[in-house]
Each structure stands twice: as C-alpha cells, then as structure tokens.
C-alpha cells in the first residue's frame, strides 16, 4: 500500500513577530502532520526544496518584499497555493501597492479561516480559485454552509446597510438575509435594530458621522482598519469596525453581538 506524500507548508518572511506568531500557531494547528519549512527570505529557500502545497508569506511592513517576489515564487512553484498574511502596517498596500493580488491578501489576525479553506482545497475537499480572484469572490468562497443565524428574540432583526459601493452593499445584504435578518429599505433610526456602515472613504464618512444623530447601534466595515481609525470610529459611537477582508464569521459575530447588547433591557435611573 502506497503512503501518500507528506504535505508541506513553506513560510516566507519573519514569522516570529508578535503579529505573526499567531499565524504560525494556526498553521501548526490546521495543517497538522504537514512539514513546515520557514525561510526568512526567497534567497533562503533551499535549492532542493520540493514543491510545497502551500506557501505562506508573512509581511510585517510595506515594501518588505520586492515587486517580483510573487512572480519568482510562482515560476519556481507553479502548482502551490499562496496566501500573504499581512500585519497592520501593511493594510494600505491593497490600494497603494500591487505586489500581492487582493485575492491572496489576508490580515494576520484573520488568517485562521483562510487557512482552513486553503487546506481543504489542498486536501481535495473544495475547488480551487485562481490568484486573480477578487475580494468579493473570496468573501463568497469563505461563506459558511448556512449554519449562522442571528440569536435574537422577537423575530428577524431589521438592519440598514449603507455603502457607496452598490455591489458591495448588495453582497452584504445577501449575507444578512442568509443569517435570517431583514433589510431596511428606508432609513429610520427608530425602526431599525442595527445600522451597518461602509466607512470608506473615512475622511468623508467621519464628517457625516459627526453631524448625525444615531439611535440604533452601528457596526462599520473598512478596507484599511488602522488602530487609530478604529479608536476614532468608536469615539463617534461605532461599536465595532470590521476589516472588509475579514472572514464571514467575524462580521457575523460583530453584528450578532451588537444586536444582543441592544436587546438587553436598560436599567432605569
């Protein structure tokens, strides 16, 4: 009986920083039994290295890797799967740099869900998607099997979604409906249970929030969720800010948590 070859994960970059240690822990847990090879740079990858099933790039700061890094890796390992885990200081790269396709960029804090998806693909349990896949395609691919449901009493929650990106708004609304929520067609703070706002572009949205009287709890979504921006958003009354490339579960949990808090009777003074 032939023994299947051992799976291999190649990690490129510094996986010992505070942000990346959790990534390494996720790899060890999800890719259990696989050979894990860590190399600080492309030059450090051994010439005799066999084809890894998954190549995980740990990007801790912008311009850490050159513009040909991905093409060099693909040329050498054309059948490998790729994921670029980036730290908080690299969140603007999706707009200001194009080294890594959006479809493979994952925030380090959200890597667990993506690793599970990639490992399922590698093990043959799911169809693969190309390097050119967009964020909306990845969001749909990471969608769950429909087991997520809002845990609220008194019927399906009414949620208002605001976004200047019509396609993105429609995608969010479809997710909310799949979680057994209802979509508000008109803005009425007194009627809705929760307001979900696309915070991009922040410079424009922040001015609107400063002059707006809000009754319902708010959850924001943002492409570049820097810590200082998240702090500023919370000072304006936004309960949670979720990165747009975060897994579906993280977005669901933020909405569900806000709905549950809203349902708690407020003590009378």
CSV table of C-alpha atoms in Angstrom, one decimal:
chain,number,residue,atom,x,y,z
A,1,UNK,CA,0.0,0.0,0.0
A,2,UNK,CA,1.5,3.3,-1.1
A,3,UNK,CA,1.7,6.0,1.6
A,4,UNK,CA,0.6,9.5,0.4
A,5,UNK,CA,3.4,12.0,0.4
A,6,UNK,CA,3.6,14.3,3.4
A,7,UNK,CA,2.1,17.7,2.8
A,8,UNK,CA,4.4,20.7,3.0
A,9,UNK,CA,3.9,24.4,4.1
A,10,UNK,CA,6.6,26.9,3.2
A,11,UNK,CA,6.6,30.1,5.2
A,12,UNK,CA,8.5,33.0,3.7
A,13,UNK,CA,9.3,36.0,5.9
A,14,UNK,CA,9.6,36.7,9.6
A,15,UNK,CA,7.1,34.5,11.4
A,16,UNK,CA,8.4,35.4,14.9
A,17,UNK,CA,6.9,38.9,15.3
A,18,UNK,CA,4.0,39.4,17.7
A,19,UNK,CA,1.5,39.5,14.9
A,20,UNK,CA,2.9,36.5,13.0
A,21,UNK,CA,3.3,34.2,16.0
A,22,UNK,CA,-0.5,33.6,15.9
A,23,UNK,CA,-0.2,32.8,12.2
A,24,UNK,CA,2.4,30.2,12.9
A,25,UNK,CA,0.3,28.7,15.6
A,26,UNK,CA,-2.7,28.5,13.2
A,27,UNK,CA,-0.5,26.7,10.6
A,28,UNK,CA,0.6,24.1,13.2
A,29,UNK,CA,-3.0,23.5,14.3
A,30,UNK,CA,-4.8,23.5,10.9
A,31,UNK,CA,-2.0,21.9,8.8
A,32,UNK,CA,-1.3,19.2,11.5
A,33,UNK,CA,1.0,16.5,10.2
A,34,UNK,CA,2.5,18.7,7.4
A,35,UNK,CA,6.1,19.5,7.1
A,36,UNK,CA,6.6,23.2,8.0
A,37,UNK,CA,9.6,25.0,6.5
A,38,UNK,CA,10.4,28.6,7.5
A,39,UNK,CA,12.6,30.8,5.4
A,40,UNK,CA,13.3,34.4,6.2
A,41,UNK,CA,13.6,35.4,2.5
A,42,UNK,CA,13.3,34.0,-1.0
A,43,UNK,CA,17.1,33.6,-1.1
A,44,UNK,CA,17.0,31.4,2.0
A,45,UNK,CA,14.7,28.8,0.3
A,46,UNK,CA,16.9,25.7,-0.2
A,47,UNK,CA,17.5,24.8,-3.9
A,48,UNK,CA,16.4,21.2,-3.2
A,49,UNK,CA,13.1,22.3,-1.7
A,50,UNK,CA,10.3,20.2,-3.1
A,51,UNK,CA,7.0,21.7,-4.3
A,52,UNK,CA,5.2,23.0,-1.2
A,53,UNK,CA,1.5,22.6,-1.1
A,54,UNK,CA,1.0,26.0,0.5
A,55,UNK,CA,3.3,29.0,0.5
A,56,UNK,CA,2.5,31.5,3.3
A,57,UNK,CA,4.1,34.9,3.0
A,58,UNK,CA,4.5,36.8,6.3
A,59,UNK,CA,4.5,40.5,5.5
A,60,UNK,CA,5.3,42.7,8.5
A,61,UNK,CA,5.8,46.0,6.8
A,62,UNK,CA,5.3,47.7,3.4
A,63,UNK,CA,8.0,47.1,0.8
A,64,UNK,CA,9.4,44.2,2.8
A,65,UNK,CA,9.3,42.1,-0.5
A,66,UNK,CA,10.2,43.2,-4.0
A,67,UNK,CA,7.8,43.7,-6.9
A,68,UNK,CA,8.9,40.4,-8.5
A,69,UNK,CA,8.6,38.3,-5.3
A,70,UNK,CA,5.3,36.6,-6.3
A,71,UNK,CA,6.2,36.0,-9.9
A,72,UNK,CA,9.5,34.5,-8.8
A,73,UNK,CA,7.7,32.2,-6.4
A,74,UNK,CA,5.1,31.2,-9.0
A,75,UNK,CA,7.8,30.5,-11.6
A,76,UNK,CA,9.6,28.2,-9.1
A,77,UNK,CA,6.4,26.6,-7.5
A,78,UNK,CA,3.7,26.9,-10.1
A,79,UNK,CA,1.2,24.5,-8.5
A,80,UNK,CA,1.5,25.7,-5.0
A,81,UNK,CA,-1.3,27.6,-3.2
A,82,UNK,CA,-0.4,31.1,-2.0
A,83,UNK,CA,-1.5,33.3,1.0
A,84,UNK,CA,0.0,36.6,2.0
A,85,UNK,CA,-0.6,37.3,5.7
A,86,UNK,CA,0.0,41.0,6.4
A,87,UNK,CA,0.4,43.0,9.5
A,88,UNK,CA,-1.5,46.2,10.5
A,89,UNK,CA,1.2,48.4,8.9
A,90,UNK,CA,0.6,46.8,5.5
A,91,UNK,CA,-3.2,47.4,5.3
A,92,UNK,CA,-2.8,50.2,2.8
A,93,UNK,CA,-0.9,48.0,0.4
A,94,UNK,CA,-4.1,46.9,-1.3
A,95,UNK,CA,-4.5,50.5,-2.6
A,96,UNK,CA,-1.0,51.9,-2.9
A,97,UNK,CA,0.9,48.7,-4.0
A,98,UNK,CA,0.1,45.8,-6.3
A,99,UNK,CA,2.7,43.2,-5.4
A,100,UNK,CA,0.1,40.8,-3.9
A,101,UNK,CA,-3.2,40.2,-5.6
A,102,UNK,CA,-6.2,41.1,-3.4
A,103,UNK,CA,-7.4,37.5,-3.5
A,104,UNK,CA,-4.4,36.2,-1.6
A,105,UNK,CA,-4.0,39.0,0.9
A,106,UNK,CA,-5.3,38.2,4.4
A,107,UNK,CA,-4.9,40.2,7.7
A,108,UNK,CA,-2.7,38.2,10.1
A,109,UNK,CA,-5.5,38.5,12.7
A,110,UNK,CA,-8.0,36.7,10.4
A,111,UNK,CA,-5.8,34.0,8.9
A,112,UNK,CA,-7.3,31.0,10.6
A,113,UNK,CA,-10.5,30.9,8.4
A,114,UNK,CA,-8.5,31.3,5.2
A,115,UNK,CA,-6.0,28.6,6.2
A,116,UNK,CA,-8.9,26.2,6.8
A,117,UNK,CA,-10.2,27.0,3.3
A,118,UNK,CA,-6.8,26.6,1.6
A,119,UNK,CA,-6.1,23.3,3.4
A,120,UNK,CA,-9.5,21.9,2.4
A,121,UNK,CA,-8.6,22.8,-1.2
A,122,UNK,CA,-5.2,21.1,-0.9
A,123,UNK,CA,-6.8,18.0,0.5
A,124,UNK,CA,-9.2,17.9,-2.4
A,125,UNK,CA,-12.3,18.8,-0.5
A,126,UNK,CA,-13.1,22.0,-2.3
A,127,UNK,CA,-12.5,23.5,-5.8
A,128,UNK,CA,-9.5,25.8,-6.1
A,129,UNK,CA,-9.8,29.5,-7.1
A,130,UNK,CA,-7.2,31.4,-9.1
A,131,UNK,CA,-4.7,34.0,-7.9
A,132,UNK,CA,-6.8,36.6,-9.8
A,133,UNK,CA,-9.9,36.1,-7.6
A,134,UNK,CA,-11.3,39.3,-6.3
A,135,UNK,CA,-12.3,40.2,-2.7
A,136,UNK,CA,-16.0,39.6,-3.4
A,137,UNK,CA,-15.2,36.1,-4.8
A,138,UNK,CA,-13.1,35.3,-1.7
A,139,UNK,CA,-15.9,36.5,0.6
A,140,UNK,CA,-18.4,34.2,-1.1
A,141,UNK,CA,-15.9,31.3,-1.0
A,142,UNK,CA,-15.4,31.8,2.7
A,143,UNK,CA,-19.1,31.9,3.3
A,144,UNK,CA,-20.3,29.2,5.7
A,145,UNK,CA,-22.7,26.4,4.9
A,146,UNK,CA,-25.7,28.4,6.2
A,147,UNK,CA,-25.3,27.5,9.9
A,148,UNK,CA,-25.0,31.1,11.1
A,149,UNK,CA,-28.3,32.6,12.4
A,150,UNK,CA,-28.9,35.8,14.4
A,151,UNK,CA,-29.6,34.9,18.0
A,152,UNK,CA,-32.3,37.5,18.8
A,153,UNK,CA,-35.8,37.3,20.3
A,154,UNK,CA,-38.8,38.9,18.8
A,155,UNK,CA,-38.3,38.0,15.1
A,156,UNK,CA,-35.7,38.7,12.5
A,157,UNK,CA,-33.7,41.9,13.1
A,158,UNK,CA,-34.1,44.8,10.8
A,159,UNK,CA,-30.7,46.0,9.5
A,160,UNK,CA,-29.9,49.1,7.4
A,161,UNK,CA,-26.8,48.8,5.2
A,162,UNK,CA,-25.1,52.0,3.9
A,163,UNK,CA,-22.3,51.9,1.3
A,164,UNK,CA,-21.4,53.9,-1.7
A,165,UNK,CA,-20.3,50.7,-3.4
A,166,UNK,CA,-23.6,49.3,-4.7
A,167,UNK,CA,-22.2,45.8,-5.5
A,168,UNK,CA,-20.6,45.5,-2.1
A,169,UNK,CA,-23.8,46.7,-0.4
A,170,UNK,CA,-25.8,44.1,-2.2
A,171,UNK,CA,-23.3,41.4,-1.2
A,172,UNK,CA,-23.6,42.4,2.5
A,173,UNK,CA,-27.4,42.5,2.3
A,174,UNK,CA,-27.4,38.9,0.8
A,175,UNK,CA,-25.3,37.7,3.7
A,176,UNK,CA,-27.6,39.4,6.3
A,177,UNK,CA,-30.6,37.7,4.7
A,178,UNK,CA,-28.8,34.4,4.8
A,179,UNK,CA,-28.4,34.9,8.5
A,180,UNK,CA,-32.1,35.4,8.8
A,181,UNK,CA,-32.0,39.2,9.1
A,182,UNK,CA,-34.2,41.7,7.3
A,183,UNK,CA,-33.0,44.6,5.2
A,184,UNK,CA,-34.4,48.1,5.8
A,185,UNK,CA,-35.3,49.8,2.6
A,186,UNK,CA,-35.6,53.3,4.1
A,187,UNK,CA,-33.6,55.0,6.8
A,188,UNK,CA,-35.5,55.2,10.1
A,189,UNK,CA,-33.3,55.1,13.1
A,190,UNK,CA,-36.2,54.4,15.4
A,191,UNK,CA,-37.4,51.4,13.5
A,192,UNK,CA,-34.1,49.6,12.6
A,193,UNK,CA,-32.3,47.3,15.0
A,194,UNK,CA,-28.8,47.9,13.7
A,195,UNK,CA,-27.0,50.1,11.2
A,196,UNK,CA,-24.1,48.8,9.2
A,197,UNK,CA,-21.9,51.5,7.5
A,198,UNK,CA,-19.2,51.2,4.9
A,199,UNK,CA,-16.6,53.6,6.4
A,200,UNK,CA,-14.7,54.1,3.2
A,201,UNK,CA,-13.6,56.8,2.4
A,202,UNK,CA,-13.0,57.6,6.1
A,203,UNK,CA,-12.3,61.3,5.5
A,204,UNK,CA,-15.7,61.8,4.0
A,205,UNK,CA,-17.7,59.4,6.3
A,206,UNK,CA,-16.3,60.9,9.5
A,207,UNK,CA,-17.8,64.3,8.7
A,208,UNK,CA,-21.2,62.7,8.2
A,209,UNK,CA,-21.0,60.8,11.5
A,210,UNK,CA,-20.0,63.9,13.5
A,211,UNK,CA,-23.2,65.7,12.4
A,212,UNK,CA,-25.6,62.7,12.6
A,213,UNK,CA,-27.8,61.7,15.5
A,214,UNK,CA,-27.9,58.0,15.7
A,215,UNK,CA,-30.2,55.8,17.8
A,216,UNK,CA,-29.5,52.2,16.6
A,217,UNK,CA,-26.2,50.5,17.3
A,218,UNK,CA,-23.6,50.8,14.5
A,219,UNK,CA,-21.1,48.4,13.0
A,220,UNK,CA,-18.6,49.7,10.5
A,221,UNK,CA,-16.7,47.9,7.7
A,222,UNK,CA,-13.5,49.3,6.4
A,223,UNK,CA,-10.7,48.3,4.0
A,224,UNK,CA,-7.9,49.9,5.9
A,225,UNK,CA,-8.7,49.4,9.6
A,226,UNK,CA,-5.8,51.1,11.2
A,227,UNK,CA,-5.9,51.1,15.1
A,228,UNK,CA,-6.1,54.9,15.3
A,229,UNK,CA,-9.0,54.9,12.9
A,230,UNK,CA,-10.8,52.2,14.8
A,231,UNK,CA,-10.4,54.3,18.0
A,232,UNK,CA,-11.7,57.4,16.3
A,233,UNK,CA,-14.7,55.5,15.0
A,234,UNK,CA,-15.6,54.1,18.4
A,235,UNK,CA,-15.4,57.6,19.9
A,236,UNK,CA,-18.1,58.6,17.3
A,237,UNK,CA,-20.4,55.8,18.6
A,238,UNK,CA,-19.5,52.9,16.3
A,239,UNK,CA,-19.4,49.7,18.4
A,240,UNK,CA,-17.2,47.6,16.1
A,241,UNK,CA,-15.1,48.1,13.0
A,242,UNK,CA,-14.5,45.0,10.8
A,243,UNK,CA,-12.0,44.7,8.1
A,244,UNK,CA,-13.6,44.1,4.7
A,245,UNK,CA,-11.4,41.1,4.0
A,246,UNK,CA,-12.2,39.5,7.4
A,247,UNK,CA,-13.9,36.1,7.3
A,248,UNK,CA,-17.7,36.0,7.3
A,249,UNK,CA,-17.8,34.6,10.9
A,250,UNK,CA,-16.0,37.7,12.2
A,251,UNK,CA,-18.6,40.0,10.6
A,252,UNK,CA,-21.5,37.9,11.7
A,253,UNK,CA,-20.2,37.8,15.3
A,254,UNK,CA,-19.9,41.6,15.4
A,255,UNK,CA,-23.4,42.1,14.2
A,256,UNK,CA,-24.9,39.4,16.4
A,257,UNK,CA,-23.1,40.8,19.5
A,258,UNK,CA,-24.4,44.3,18.8
A,259,UNK,CA,-28.0,43.0,18.4
A,260,UNK,CA,-27.8,41.0,21.6
A,261,UNK,CA,-26.5,44.1,23.6
A,262,UNK,CA,-29.3,46.2,22.1
A,263,UNK,CA,-31.8,43.6,23.3
A,264,UNK,CA,-30.7,43.8,26.9
A,265,UNK,CA,-33.2,46.0,28.9
A,266,UNK,CA,-31.6,49.2,30.0
A,267,UNK,CA,-31.7,50.0,33.7
A,268,UNK,CA,-33.9,52.9,34.6
A,269,UNK,CA,-32.3,55.7,36.6
